[in-house]
mmCIF file of C-alpha atoms in Angstrom:
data_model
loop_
_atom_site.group_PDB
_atom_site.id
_atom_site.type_symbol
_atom_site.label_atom_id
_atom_site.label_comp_id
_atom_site.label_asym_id
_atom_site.label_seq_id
_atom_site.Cartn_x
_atom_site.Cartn_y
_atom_site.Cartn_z
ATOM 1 C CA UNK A 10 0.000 0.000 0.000
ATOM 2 C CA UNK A 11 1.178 3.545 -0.739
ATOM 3 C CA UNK A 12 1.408 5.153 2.493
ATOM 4 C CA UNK A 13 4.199 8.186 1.771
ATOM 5 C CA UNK A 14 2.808 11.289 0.403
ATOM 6 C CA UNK A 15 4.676 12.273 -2.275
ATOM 7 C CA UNK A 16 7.442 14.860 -2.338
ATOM 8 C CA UNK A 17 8.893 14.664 -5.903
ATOM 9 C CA UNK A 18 7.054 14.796 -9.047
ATOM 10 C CA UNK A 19 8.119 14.366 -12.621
ATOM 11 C CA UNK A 20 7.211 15.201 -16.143
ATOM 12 C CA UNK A 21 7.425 12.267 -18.647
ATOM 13 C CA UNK A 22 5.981 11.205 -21.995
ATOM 14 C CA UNK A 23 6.820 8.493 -24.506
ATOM 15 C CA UNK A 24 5.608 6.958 -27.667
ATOM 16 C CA UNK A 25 6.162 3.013 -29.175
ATOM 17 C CA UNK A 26 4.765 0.983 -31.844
ATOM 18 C CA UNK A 27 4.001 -3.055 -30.571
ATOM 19 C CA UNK A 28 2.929 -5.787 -31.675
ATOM 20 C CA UNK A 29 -0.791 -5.465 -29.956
ATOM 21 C CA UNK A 30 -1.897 -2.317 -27.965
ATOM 22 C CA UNK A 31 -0.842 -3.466 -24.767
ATOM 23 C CA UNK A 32 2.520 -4.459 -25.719
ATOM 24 C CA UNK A 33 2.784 -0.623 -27.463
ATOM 25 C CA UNK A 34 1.704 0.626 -24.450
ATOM 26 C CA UNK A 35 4.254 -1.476 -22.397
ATOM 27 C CA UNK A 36 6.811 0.385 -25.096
ATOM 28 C CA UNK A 37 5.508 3.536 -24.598
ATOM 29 C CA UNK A 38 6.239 3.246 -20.367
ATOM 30 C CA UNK A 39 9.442 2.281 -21.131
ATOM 31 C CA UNK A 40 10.365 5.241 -23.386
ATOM 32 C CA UNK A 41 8.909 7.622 -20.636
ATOM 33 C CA UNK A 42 11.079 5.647 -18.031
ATOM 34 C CA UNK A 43 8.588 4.228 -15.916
ATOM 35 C CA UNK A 44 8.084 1.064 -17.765
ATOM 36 C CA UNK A 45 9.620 -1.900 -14.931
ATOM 37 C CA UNK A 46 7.019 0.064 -12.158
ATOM 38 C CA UNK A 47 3.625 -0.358 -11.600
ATOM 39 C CA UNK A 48 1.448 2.269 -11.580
ATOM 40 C CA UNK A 49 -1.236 3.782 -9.363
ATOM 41 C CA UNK A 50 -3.402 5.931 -11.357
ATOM 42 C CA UNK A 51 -4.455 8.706 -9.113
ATOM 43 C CA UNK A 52 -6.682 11.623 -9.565
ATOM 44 C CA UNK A 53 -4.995 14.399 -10.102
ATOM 45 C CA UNK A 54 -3.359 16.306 -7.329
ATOM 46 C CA UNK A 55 -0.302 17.643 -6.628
ATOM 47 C CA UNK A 56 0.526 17.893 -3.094
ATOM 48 C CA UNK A 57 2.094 20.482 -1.757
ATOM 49 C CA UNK A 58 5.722 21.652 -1.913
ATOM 50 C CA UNK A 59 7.194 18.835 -4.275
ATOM 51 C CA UNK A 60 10.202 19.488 -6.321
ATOM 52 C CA UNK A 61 10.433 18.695 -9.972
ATOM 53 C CA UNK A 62 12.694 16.204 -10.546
ATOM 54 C CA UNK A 63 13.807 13.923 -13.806
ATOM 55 C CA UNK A 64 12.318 10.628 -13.435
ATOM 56 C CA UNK A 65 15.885 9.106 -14.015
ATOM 57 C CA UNK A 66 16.566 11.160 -10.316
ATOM 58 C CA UNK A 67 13.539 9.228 -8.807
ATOM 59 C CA UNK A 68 15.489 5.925 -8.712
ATOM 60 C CA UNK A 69 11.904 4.397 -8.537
ATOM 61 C CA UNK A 70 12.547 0.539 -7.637
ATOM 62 C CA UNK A 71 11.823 -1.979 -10.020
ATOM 63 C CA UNK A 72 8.118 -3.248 -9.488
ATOM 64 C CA UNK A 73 7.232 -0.248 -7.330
ATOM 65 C CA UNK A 74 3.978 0.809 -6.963
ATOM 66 C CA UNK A 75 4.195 4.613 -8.427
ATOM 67 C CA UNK A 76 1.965 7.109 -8.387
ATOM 68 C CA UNK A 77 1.226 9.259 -11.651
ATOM 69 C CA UNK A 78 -1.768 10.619 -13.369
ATOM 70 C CA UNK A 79 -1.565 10.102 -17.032
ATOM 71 C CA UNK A 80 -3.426 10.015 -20.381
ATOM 72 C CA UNK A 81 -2.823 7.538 -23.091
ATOM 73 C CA UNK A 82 -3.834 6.906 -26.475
ATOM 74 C CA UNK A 83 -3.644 3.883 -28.441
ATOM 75 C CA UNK A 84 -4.636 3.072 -32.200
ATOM 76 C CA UNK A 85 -4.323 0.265 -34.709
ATOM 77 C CA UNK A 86 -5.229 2.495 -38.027
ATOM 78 C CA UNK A 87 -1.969 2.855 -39.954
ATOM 79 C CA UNK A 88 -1.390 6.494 -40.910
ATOM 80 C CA UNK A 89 -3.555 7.924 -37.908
ATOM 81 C CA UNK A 90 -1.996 10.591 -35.490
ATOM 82 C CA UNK A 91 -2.880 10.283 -31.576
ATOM 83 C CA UNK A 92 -1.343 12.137 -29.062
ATOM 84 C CA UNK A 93 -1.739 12.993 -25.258
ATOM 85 C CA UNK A 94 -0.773 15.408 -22.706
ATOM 86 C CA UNK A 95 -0.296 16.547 -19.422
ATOM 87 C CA UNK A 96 -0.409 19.683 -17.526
ATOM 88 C CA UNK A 97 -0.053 21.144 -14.117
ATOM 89 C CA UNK A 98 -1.004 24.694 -12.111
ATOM 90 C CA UNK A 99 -0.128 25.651 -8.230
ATOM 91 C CA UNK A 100 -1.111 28.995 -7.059
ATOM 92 C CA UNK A 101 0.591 31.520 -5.042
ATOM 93 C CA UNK A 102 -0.363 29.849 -1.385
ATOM 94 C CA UNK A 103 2.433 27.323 -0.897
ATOM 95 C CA UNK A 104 0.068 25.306 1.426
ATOM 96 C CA UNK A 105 -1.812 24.620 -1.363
ATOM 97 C CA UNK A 106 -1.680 21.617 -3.647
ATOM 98 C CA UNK A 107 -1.211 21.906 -7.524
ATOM 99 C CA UNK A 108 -3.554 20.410 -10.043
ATOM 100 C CA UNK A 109 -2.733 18.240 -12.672
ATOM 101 C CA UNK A 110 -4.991 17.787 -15.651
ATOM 102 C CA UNK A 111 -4.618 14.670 -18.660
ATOM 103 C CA UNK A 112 -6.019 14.589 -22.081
ATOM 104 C CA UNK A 113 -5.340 12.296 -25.064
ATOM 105 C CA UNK A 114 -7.030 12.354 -28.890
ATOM 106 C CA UNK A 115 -7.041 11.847 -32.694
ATOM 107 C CA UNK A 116 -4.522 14.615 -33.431
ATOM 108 C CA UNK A 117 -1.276 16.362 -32.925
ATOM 109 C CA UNK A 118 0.689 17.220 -29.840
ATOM 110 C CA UNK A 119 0.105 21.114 -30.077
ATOM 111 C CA UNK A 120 -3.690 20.822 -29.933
ATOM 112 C CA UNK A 121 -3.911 17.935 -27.216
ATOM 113 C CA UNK A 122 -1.623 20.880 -24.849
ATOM 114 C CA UNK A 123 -3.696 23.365 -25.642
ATOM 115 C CA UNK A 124 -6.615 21.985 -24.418
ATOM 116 C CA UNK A 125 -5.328 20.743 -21.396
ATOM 117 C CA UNK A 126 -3.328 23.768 -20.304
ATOM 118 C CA UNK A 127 -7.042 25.730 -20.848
ATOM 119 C CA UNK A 128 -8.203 22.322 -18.470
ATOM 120 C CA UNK A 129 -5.931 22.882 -15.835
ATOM 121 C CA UNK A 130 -6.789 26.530 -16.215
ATOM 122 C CA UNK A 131 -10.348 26.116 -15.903
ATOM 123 C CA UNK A 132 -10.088 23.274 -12.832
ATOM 124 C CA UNK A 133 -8.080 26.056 -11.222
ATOM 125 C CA UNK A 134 -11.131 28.327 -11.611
ATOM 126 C CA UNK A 135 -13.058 26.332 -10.241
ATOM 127 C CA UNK A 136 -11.366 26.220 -7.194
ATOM 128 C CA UNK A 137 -11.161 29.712 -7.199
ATOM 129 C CA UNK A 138 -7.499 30.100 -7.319
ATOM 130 C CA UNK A 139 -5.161 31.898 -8.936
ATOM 131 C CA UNK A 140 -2.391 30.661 -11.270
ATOM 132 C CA UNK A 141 1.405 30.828 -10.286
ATOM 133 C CA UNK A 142 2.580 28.398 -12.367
ATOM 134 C CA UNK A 143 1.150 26.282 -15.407
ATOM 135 C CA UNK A 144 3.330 23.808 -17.147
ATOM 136 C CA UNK A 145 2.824 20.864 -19.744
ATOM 137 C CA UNK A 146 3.706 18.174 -21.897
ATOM 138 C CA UNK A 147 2.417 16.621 -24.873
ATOM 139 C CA UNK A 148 3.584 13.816 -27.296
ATOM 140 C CA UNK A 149 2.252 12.918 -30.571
ATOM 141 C CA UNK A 150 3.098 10.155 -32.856
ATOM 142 C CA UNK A 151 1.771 9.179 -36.799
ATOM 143 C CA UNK A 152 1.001 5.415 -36.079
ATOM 144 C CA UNK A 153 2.941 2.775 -38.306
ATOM 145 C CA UNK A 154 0.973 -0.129 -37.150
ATOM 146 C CA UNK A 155 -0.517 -0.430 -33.811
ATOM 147 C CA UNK A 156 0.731 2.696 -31.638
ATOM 148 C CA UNK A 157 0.283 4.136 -28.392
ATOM 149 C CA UNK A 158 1.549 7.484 -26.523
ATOM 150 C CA UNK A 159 1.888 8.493 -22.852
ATOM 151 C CA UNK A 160 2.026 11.197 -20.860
ATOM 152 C CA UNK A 161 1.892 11.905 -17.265
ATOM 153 C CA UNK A 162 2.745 13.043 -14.224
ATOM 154 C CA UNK A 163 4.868 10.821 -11.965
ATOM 155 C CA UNK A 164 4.690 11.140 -8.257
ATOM 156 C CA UNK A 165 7.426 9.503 -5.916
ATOM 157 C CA UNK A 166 9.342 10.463 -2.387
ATOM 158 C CA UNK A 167 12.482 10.533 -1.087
ATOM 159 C CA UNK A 168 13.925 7.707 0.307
ATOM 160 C CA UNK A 169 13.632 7.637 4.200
#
């Protein structure tokens, strides 16, 4: 069971063709780093005061359970394009936790992060806070055969 609350977080996104769409998704963890973990998917929240880190500086364990938020998007129509992205806001009030939003589609990498930076935006709204901060990341790929792309946020801890 996941008991530490996280105190690192990490941006990562990767692409892969396979040969079914679980073994391109399987690819696609591995090119974002986080492909000998398993993940948690967790709703979206950043708590507070974690540092950005590269995954690489997570040393996550192999067959930990992670947490991350992420959006994926898998096809198996030769010639399509499919991308997804992630994106995160904190406010001013350091107390606070920062929100991280996912979104995947039919489509190319600079219209999945525009919608969900204006997500994030608008979840932030609706909490009635203010934006300090807003960052994202989006992948895209133009599928061969059967293709998949990830992105997400990864959430980890130091090591006690």
């Amino acid at each position: 069971m996941i008991t530490q609350t996280p105190t690192l977080h990490a941006f990562v996104s990767g692409r892969s063709e396979g040969f079914t769409p679980l073994n391109a998704f399987d690819g696609a963890l591995l090119d974002a780093g986080v492909g000998n973990t398993n993940l948690v998917k967790m709703s979206s929240i950043v708590p507070p005061a974690t540092r950005e880190v590269a995954v690489a500086d997570m040393r996550l364990p192999p067959g930990a359970l992670v947490p991350i938020a992420y959006a994926a998007m898998e096809s198996d129509i030769p010639g399509s394009m499919i991308c997804a992205a992630v994106a995160a806001a904190w406010t001013h009030d350091p107390a606070k936790p920062g929100l991280i939003m996912e979104y995947h589609s039919h489509g190319h990498r600079e219209d999945a992060e525009r919608v969900v930076r204006r997500m994030a935006e608008e979840g932030m709204k609706m909490r009635g806070w203010e934006i300090r901060e807003l960052k994202s990341l989006a992948v895209d790929m133009q599928v061969e055969k059967i293709g998949c792309v990830f992105a997400a946020v990864v959430l980890w801890h130091h090591e006690a």
